[in-house]
mmCIF file of C-alpha atoms and ligand atoms in Angstrom:
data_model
loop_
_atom_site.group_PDB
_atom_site.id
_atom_site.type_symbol
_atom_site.label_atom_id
_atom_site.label_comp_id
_atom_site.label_asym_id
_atom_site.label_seq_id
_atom_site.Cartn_x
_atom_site.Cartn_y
_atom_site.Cartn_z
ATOM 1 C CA UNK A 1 -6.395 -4.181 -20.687
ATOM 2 C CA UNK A 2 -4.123 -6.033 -18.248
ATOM 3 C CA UNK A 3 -0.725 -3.064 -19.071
ATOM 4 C CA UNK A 4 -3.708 -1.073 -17.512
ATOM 5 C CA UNK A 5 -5.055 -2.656 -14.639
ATOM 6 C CA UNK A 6 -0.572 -2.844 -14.442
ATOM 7 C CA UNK A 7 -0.521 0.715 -14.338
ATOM 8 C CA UNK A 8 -3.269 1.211 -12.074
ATOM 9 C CA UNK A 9 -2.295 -1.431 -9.256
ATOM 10 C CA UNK A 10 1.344 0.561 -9.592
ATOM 11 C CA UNK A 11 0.311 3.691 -9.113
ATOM 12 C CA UNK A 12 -2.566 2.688 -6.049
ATOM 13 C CA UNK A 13 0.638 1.494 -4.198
ATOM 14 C CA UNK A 14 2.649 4.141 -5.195
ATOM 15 C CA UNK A 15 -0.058 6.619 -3.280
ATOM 16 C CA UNK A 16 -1.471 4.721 -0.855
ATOM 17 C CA UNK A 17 0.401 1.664 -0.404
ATOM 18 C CA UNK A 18 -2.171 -0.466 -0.341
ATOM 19 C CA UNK A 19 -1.118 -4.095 -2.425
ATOM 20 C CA UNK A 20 -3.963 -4.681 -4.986
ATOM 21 C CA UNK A 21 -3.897 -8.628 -6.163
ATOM 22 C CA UNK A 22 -3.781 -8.984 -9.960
ATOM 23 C CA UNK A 23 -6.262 -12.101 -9.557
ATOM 24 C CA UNK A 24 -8.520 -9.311 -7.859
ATOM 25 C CA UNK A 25 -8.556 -6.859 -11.339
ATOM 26 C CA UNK A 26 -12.184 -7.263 -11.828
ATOM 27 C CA UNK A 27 -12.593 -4.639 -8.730
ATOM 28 C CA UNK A 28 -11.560 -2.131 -10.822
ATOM 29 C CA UNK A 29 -14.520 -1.997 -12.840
ATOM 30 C CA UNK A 30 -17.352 -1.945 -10.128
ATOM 31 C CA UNK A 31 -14.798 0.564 -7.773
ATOM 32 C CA UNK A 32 -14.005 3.187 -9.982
ATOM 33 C CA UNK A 33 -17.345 3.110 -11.895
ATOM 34 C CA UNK A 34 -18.346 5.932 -9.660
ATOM 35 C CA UNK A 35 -15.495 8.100 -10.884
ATOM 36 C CA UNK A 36 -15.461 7.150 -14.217
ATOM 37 C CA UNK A 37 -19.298 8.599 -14.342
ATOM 38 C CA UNK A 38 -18.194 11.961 -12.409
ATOM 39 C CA UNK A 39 -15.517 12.248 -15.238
ATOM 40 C CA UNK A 40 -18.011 11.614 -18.426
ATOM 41 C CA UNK A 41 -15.674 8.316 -18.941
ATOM 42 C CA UNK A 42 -16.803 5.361 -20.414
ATOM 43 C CA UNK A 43 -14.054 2.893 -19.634
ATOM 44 C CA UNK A 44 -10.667 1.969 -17.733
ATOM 45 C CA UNK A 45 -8.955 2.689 -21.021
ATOM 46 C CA UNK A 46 -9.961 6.270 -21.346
ATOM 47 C CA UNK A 47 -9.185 6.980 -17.621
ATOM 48 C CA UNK A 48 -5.376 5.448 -17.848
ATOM 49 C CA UNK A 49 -5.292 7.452 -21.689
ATOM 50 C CA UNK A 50 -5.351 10.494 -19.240
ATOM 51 C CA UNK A 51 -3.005 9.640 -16.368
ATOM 52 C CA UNK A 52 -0.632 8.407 -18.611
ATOM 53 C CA UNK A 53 -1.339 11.791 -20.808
ATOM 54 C CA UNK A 54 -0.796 13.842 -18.140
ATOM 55 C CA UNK A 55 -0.026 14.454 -14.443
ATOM 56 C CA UNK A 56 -3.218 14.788 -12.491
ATOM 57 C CA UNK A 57 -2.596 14.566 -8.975
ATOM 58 C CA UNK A 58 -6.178 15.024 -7.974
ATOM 59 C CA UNK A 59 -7.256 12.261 -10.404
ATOM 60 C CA UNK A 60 -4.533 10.288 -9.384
ATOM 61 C CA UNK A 61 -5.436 10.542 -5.931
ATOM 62 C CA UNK A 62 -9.358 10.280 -6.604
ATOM 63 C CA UNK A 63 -8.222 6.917 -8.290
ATOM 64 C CA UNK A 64 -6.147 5.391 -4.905
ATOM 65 C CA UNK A 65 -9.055 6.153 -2.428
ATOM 66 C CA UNK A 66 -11.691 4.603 -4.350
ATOM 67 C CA UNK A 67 -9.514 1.535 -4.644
ATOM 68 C CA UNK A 68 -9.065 1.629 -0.600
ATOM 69 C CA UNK A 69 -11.745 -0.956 1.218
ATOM 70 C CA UNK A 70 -13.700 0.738 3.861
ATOM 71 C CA UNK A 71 -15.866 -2.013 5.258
ATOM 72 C CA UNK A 72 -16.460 -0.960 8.955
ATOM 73 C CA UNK A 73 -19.122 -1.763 11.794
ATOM 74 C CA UNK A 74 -20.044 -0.024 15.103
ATOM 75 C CA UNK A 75 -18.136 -2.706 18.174
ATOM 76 C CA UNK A 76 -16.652 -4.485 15.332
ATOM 77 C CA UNK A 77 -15.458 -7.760 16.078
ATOM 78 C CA UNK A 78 -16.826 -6.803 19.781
ATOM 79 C CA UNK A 79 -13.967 -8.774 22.049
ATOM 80 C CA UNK A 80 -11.758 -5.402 22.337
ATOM 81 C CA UNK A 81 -14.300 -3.495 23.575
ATOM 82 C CA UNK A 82 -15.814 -5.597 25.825
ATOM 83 C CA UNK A 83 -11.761 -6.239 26.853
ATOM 84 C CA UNK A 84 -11.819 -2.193 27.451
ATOM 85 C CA UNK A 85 -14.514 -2.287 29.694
ATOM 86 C CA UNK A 86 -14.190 -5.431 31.550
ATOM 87 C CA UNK A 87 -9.983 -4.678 32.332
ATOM 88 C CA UNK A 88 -7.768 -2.834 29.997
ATOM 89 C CA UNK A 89 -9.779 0.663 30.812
ATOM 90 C CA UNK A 90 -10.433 -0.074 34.777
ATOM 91 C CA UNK A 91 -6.342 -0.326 34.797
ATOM 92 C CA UNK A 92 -5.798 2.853 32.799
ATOM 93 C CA UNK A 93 -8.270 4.981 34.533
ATOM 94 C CA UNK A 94 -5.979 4.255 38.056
ATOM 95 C CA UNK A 95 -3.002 4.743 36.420
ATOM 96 C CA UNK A 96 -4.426 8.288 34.806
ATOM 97 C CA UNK A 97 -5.976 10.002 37.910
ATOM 98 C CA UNK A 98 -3.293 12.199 38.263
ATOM 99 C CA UNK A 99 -3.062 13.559 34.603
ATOM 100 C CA UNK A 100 -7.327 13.095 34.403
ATOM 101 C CA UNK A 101 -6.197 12.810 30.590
ATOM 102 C CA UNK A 102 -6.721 9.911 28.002
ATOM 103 C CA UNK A 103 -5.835 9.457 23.966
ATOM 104 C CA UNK A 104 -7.189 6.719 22.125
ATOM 105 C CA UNK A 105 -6.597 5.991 17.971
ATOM 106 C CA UNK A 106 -8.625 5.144 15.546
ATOM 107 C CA UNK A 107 -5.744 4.747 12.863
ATOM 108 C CA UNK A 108 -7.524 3.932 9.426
ATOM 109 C CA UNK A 109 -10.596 5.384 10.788
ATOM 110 C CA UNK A 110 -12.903 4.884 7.470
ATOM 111 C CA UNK A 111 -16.386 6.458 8.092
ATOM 112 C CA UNK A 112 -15.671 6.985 12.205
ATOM 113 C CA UNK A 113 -17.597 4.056 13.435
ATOM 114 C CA UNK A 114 -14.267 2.568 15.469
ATOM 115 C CA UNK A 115 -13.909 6.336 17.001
ATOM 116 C CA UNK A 116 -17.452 6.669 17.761
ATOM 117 C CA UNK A 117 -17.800 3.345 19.158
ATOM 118 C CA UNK A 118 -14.983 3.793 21.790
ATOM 119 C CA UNK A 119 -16.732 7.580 22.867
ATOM 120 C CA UNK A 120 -20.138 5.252 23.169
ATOM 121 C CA UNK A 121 -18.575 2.950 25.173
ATOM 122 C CA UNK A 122 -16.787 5.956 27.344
ATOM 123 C CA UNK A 123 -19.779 7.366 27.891
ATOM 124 C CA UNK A 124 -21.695 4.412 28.938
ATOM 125 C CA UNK A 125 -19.520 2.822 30.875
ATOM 126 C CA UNK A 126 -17.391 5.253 32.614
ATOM 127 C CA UNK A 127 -19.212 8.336 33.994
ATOM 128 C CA UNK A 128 -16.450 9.303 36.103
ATOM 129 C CA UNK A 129 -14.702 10.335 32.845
ATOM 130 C CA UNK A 130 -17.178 12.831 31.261
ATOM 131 C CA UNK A 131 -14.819 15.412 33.735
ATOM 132 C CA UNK A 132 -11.466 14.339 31.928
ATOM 133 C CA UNK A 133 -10.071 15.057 29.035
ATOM 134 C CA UNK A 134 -10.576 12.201 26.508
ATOM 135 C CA UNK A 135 -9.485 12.635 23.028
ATOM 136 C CA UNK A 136 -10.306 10.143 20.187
ATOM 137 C CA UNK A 137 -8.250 10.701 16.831
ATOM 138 C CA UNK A 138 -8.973 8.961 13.574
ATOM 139 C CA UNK A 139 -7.228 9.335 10.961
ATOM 140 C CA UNK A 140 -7.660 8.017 6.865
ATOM 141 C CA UNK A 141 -6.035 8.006 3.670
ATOM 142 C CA UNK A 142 -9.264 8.527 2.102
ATOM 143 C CA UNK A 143 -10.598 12.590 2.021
ATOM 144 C CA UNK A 144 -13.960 10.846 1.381
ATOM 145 C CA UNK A 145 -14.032 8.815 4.351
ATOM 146 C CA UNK A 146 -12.797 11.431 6.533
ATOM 147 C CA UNK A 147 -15.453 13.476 5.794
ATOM 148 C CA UNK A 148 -17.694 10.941 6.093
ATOM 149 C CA UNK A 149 -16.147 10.340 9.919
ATOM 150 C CA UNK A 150 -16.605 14.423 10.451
ATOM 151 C CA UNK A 151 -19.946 14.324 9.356
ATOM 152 C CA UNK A 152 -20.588 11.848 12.200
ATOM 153 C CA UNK A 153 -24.467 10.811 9.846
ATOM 154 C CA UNK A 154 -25.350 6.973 9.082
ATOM 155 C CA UNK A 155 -27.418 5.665 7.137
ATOM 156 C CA UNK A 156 -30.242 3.083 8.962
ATOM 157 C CA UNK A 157 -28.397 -0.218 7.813
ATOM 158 C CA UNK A 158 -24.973 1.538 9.368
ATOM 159 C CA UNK A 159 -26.905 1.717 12.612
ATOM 160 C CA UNK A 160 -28.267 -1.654 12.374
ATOM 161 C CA UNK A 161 -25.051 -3.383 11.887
ATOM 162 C CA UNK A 162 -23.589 -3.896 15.667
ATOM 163 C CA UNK A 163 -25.639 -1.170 17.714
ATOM 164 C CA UNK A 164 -27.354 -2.153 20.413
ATOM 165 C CA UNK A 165 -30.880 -0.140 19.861
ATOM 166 C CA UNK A 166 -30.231 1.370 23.830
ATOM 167 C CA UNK A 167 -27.373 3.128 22.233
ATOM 168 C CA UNK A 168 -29.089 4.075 19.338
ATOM 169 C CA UNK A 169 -31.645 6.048 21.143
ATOM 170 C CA UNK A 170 -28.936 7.521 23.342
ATOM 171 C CA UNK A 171 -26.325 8.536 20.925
ATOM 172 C CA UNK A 172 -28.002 9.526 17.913
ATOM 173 C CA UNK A 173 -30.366 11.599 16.788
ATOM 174 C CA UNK A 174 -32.768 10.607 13.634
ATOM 175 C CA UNK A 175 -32.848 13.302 10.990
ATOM 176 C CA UNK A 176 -34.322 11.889 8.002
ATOM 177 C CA UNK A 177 -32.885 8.737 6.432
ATOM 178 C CA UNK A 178 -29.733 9.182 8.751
ATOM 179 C CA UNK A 179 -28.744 9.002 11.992
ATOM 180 C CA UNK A 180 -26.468 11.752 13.347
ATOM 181 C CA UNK A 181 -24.468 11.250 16.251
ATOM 182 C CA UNK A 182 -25.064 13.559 18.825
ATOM 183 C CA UNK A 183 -22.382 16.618 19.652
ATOM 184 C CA UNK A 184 -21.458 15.271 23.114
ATOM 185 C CA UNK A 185 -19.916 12.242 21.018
ATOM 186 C CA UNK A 186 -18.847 14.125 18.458
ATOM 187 C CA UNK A 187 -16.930 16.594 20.487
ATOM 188 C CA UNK A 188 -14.756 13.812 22.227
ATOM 189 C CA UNK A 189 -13.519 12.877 18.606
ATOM 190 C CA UNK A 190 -11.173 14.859 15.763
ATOM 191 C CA UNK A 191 -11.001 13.172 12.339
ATOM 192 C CA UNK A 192 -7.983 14.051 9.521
ATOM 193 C CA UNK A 193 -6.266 12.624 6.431
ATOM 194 C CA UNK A 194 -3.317 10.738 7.296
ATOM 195 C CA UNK A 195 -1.178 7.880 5.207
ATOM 196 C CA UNK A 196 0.226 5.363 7.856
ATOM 197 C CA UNK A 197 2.751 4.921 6.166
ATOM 198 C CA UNK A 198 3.658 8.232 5.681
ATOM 199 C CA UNK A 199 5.895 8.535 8.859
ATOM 200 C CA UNK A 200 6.282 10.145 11.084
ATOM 201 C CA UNK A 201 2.869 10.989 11.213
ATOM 202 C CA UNK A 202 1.704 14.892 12.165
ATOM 203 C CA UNK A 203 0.043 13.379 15.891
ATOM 204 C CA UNK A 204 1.452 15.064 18.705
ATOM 205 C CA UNK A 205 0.881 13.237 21.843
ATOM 206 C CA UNK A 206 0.855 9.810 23.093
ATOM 207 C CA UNK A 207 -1.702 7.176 22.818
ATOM 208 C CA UNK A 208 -2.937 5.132 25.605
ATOM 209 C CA UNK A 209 -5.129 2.831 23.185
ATOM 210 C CA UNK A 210 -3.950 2.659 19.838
ATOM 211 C CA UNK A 211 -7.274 0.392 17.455
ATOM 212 C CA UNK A 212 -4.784 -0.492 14.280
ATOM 213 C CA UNK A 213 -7.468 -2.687 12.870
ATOM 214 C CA UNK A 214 -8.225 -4.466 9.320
ATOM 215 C CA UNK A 215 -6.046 -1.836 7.602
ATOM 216 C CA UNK A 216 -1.942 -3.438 7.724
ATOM 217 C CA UNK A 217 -3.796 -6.599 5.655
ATOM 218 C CA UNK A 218 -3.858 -4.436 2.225
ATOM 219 C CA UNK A 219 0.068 -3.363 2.721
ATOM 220 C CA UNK A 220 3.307 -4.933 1.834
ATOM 221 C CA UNK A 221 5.763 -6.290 4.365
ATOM 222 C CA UNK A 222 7.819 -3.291 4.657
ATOM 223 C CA UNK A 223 4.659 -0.627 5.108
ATOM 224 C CA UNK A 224 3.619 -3.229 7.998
ATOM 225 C CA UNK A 225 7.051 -2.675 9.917
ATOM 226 C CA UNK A 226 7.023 0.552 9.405
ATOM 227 C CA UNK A 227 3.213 1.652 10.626
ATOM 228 C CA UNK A 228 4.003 -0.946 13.356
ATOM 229 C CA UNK A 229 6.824 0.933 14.616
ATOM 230 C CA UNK A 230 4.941 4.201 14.103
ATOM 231 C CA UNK A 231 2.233 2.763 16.605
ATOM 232 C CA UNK A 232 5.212 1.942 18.942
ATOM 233 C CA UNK A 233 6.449 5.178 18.887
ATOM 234 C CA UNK A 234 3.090 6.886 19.536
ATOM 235 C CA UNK A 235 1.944 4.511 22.096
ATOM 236 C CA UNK A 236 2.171 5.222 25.688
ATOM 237 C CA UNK A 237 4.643 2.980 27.762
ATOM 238 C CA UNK A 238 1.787 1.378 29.213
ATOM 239 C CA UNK A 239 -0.307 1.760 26.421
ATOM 240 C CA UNK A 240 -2.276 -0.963 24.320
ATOM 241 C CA UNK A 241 -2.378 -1.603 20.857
ATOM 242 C CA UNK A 242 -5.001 -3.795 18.814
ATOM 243 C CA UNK A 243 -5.058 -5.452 15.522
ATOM 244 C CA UNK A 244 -7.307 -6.766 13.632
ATOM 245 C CA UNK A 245 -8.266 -10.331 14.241
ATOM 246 C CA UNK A 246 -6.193 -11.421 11.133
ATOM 247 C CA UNK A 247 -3.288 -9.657 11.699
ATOM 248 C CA UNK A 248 -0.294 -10.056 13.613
ATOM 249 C CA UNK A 249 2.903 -8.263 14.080
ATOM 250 C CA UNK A 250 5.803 -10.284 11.887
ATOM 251 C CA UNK A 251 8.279 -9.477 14.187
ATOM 252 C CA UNK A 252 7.401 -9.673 18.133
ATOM 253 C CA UNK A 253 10.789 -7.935 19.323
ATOM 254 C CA UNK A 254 9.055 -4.370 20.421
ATOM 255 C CA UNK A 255 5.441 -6.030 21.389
ATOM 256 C CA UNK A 256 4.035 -8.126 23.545
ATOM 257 C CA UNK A 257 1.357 -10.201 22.943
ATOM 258 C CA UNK A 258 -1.359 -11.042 25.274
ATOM 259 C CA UNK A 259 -3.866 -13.195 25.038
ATOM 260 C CA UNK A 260 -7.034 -12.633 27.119
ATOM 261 C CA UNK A 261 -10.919 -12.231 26.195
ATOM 262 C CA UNK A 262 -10.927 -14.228 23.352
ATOM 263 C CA UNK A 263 -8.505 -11.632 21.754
ATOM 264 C CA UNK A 264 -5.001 -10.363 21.544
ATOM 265 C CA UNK A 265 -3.457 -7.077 22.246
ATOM 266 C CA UNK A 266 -0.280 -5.684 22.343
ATOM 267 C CA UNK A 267 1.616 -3.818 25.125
ATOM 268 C CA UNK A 268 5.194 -2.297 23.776
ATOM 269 C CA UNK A 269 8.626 -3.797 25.046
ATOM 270 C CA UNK A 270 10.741 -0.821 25.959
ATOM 271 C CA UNK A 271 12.756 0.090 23.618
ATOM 272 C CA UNK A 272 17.191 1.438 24.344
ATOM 273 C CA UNK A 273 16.689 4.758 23.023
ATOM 274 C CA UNK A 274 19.640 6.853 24.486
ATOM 275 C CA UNK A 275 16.510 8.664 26.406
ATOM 276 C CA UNK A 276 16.376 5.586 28.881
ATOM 277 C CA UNK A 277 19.907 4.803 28.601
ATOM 278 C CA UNK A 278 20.615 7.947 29.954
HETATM 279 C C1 LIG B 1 -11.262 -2.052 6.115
HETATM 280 S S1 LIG B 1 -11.201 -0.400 6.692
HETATM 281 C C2 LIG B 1 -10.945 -0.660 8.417
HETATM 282 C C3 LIG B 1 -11.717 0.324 9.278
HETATM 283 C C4 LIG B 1 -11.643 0.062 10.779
HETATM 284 N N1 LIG B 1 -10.304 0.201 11.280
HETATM 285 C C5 LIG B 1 -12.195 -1.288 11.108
HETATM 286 O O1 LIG B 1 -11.437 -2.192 11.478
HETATM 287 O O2 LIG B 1 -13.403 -1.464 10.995
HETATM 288 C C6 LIG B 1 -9.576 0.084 6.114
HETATM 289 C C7 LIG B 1 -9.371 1.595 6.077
HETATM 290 O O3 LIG B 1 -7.967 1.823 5.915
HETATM 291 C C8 LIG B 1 -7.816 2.980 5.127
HETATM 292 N N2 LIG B 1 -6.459 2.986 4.546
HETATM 293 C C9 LIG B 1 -5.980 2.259 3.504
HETATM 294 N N3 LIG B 1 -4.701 2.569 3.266
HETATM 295 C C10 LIG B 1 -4.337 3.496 4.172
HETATM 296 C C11 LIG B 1 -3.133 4.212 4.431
HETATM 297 N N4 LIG B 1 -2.027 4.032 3.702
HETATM 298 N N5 LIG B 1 -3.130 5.099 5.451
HETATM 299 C C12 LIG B 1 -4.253 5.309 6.200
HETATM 300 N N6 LIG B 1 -5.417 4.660 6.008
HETATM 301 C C13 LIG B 1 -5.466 3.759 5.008
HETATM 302 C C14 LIG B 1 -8.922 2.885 4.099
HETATM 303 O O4 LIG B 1 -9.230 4.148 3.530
HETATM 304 C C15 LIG B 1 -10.063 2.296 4.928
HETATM 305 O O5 LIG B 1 -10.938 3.286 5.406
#
């Protein structure tokens, strides 16, 4: 049993760098009981038989997103949002009426509710922008989750976690047992795969708000540096970067850290590229 919960916490980081702890092997069993159903399997053994048998890619990817943790909320951990509104958006907006443009990221997007949360908060707060162009991205490792983030539907305990019911009514539309957010939301958002770590990643323009939350906790040292200076590179000069309340960059020589609202962002040190040398 434990050569395969080896194998299996090997080959999750392999795909999706994510560090599984050994004293947290138990997960196994209650994540991957889903696919081990879908499969007619009726234990671990039998599903590491067959990677070890052969090479399945799908399986083998199947495998790394159900081990991913997708715990999410709508205005989770609420101080960056309410930092948004209050100052950090305010400042960008006047800095931005010339280019009427703005990018934010949702990087490890899970089911959307980070993306949609910033286009609720848009929309609320900032009339003046419904003639820009905004652009949310999220992005995933997990296909499922994704989807789930496309889909834009929640189920009534989704809704209930961190929604005020004013933007319930005004965002969503009931169908069912879900919740569906509506298409002038859904429009301002674009979800796709993406590994973090996989860099550089396929996202073409700068960021002006980069939410980097509750995702660089499950990854090794090295993957931290390196989606770190990912978000560097695809933040805006001026830009600002959040992490998850439990997270903190190891190495403060391209951020800066500031500490206001009862939370801390990150603005990027300029960096001598021969770009601004020159
Ligand atoms: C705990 S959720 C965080 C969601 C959201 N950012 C938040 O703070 O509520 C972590 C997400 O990171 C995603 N993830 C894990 N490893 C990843 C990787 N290598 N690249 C991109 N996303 C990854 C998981 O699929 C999961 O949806």
């Amino acid at each position: 049993m434990q050569a395969d919960f080896n194998y299996l916490r090997k080959m999750v980081n392999s795909l999706s760098h994510n560090v599984l702890d050994p004293s947290r092997d138990y997960l196994f069993e209650t994540r991957l009981a889903r696919l081990l159903r879908s499969r007619e399997m009726s234990h671990i053994g039998e599903l590491v038989e067959q990677l070890r048998g052969q090479r399945d890619a799908a399986l083998e990817r199947a495998v790394a997103e159900a081990m991913t943790i997708n715990e999410t909320s709508f205005f989770r951990d609420g101080r960056p949002f309410e930092l948004l509104r209050t100052e950090l958006l305010p400042s960008l907006i006047e800095k931005r009426m010339s280019t009427r443009k703005l990018r934010f990221w949702s990087a490890a997007c899970s089911a959307g509710q980070e993306a949609y949360s910033l286009a609720m908060l848009l929309r609320e707060h900032f009339p003046l922008l419904a003639s820009w162009e905004i652009r949310i991205e999220g992005t995933d490792f997990s296909a499922e989750m994704v989807a789930r983030a496309s889909a834009g539907r929640y189920h009534r305990i989704e809704i209930n976690r961190g929604l005020p019911a004013r933007s319930v009514v005004r965002f969503f539309e009931h169908q069912g047992e879900e919740w569906a957010i509506k298409p002038e939301l859904r429009r301002m958002c674009n979800f796709q795969q993406a590994d973090l770590c996989q860099t550089p990643l396929p996202l073409a323009e700068r960021f002006d708000v980069i939410f980097l939350r509750n995702v660089m906790l499950y990854f090794s040292n090295e993957s931290r540096r390196k989606v770190l200076a990912e978000a560097h590179r695809l933040l805006a000069p001026d830009g600002v970067l959040f992490l998850g309340s439990s997270e903190q960059p190891a190495d403060l020589s391209q951020w800066n850290p500031v500490l206001i609202g009862g939370t801390c962002h990150y603005t990027p040190k300029a960096q001598l590229t021969n770009r601004n040398i020159a």
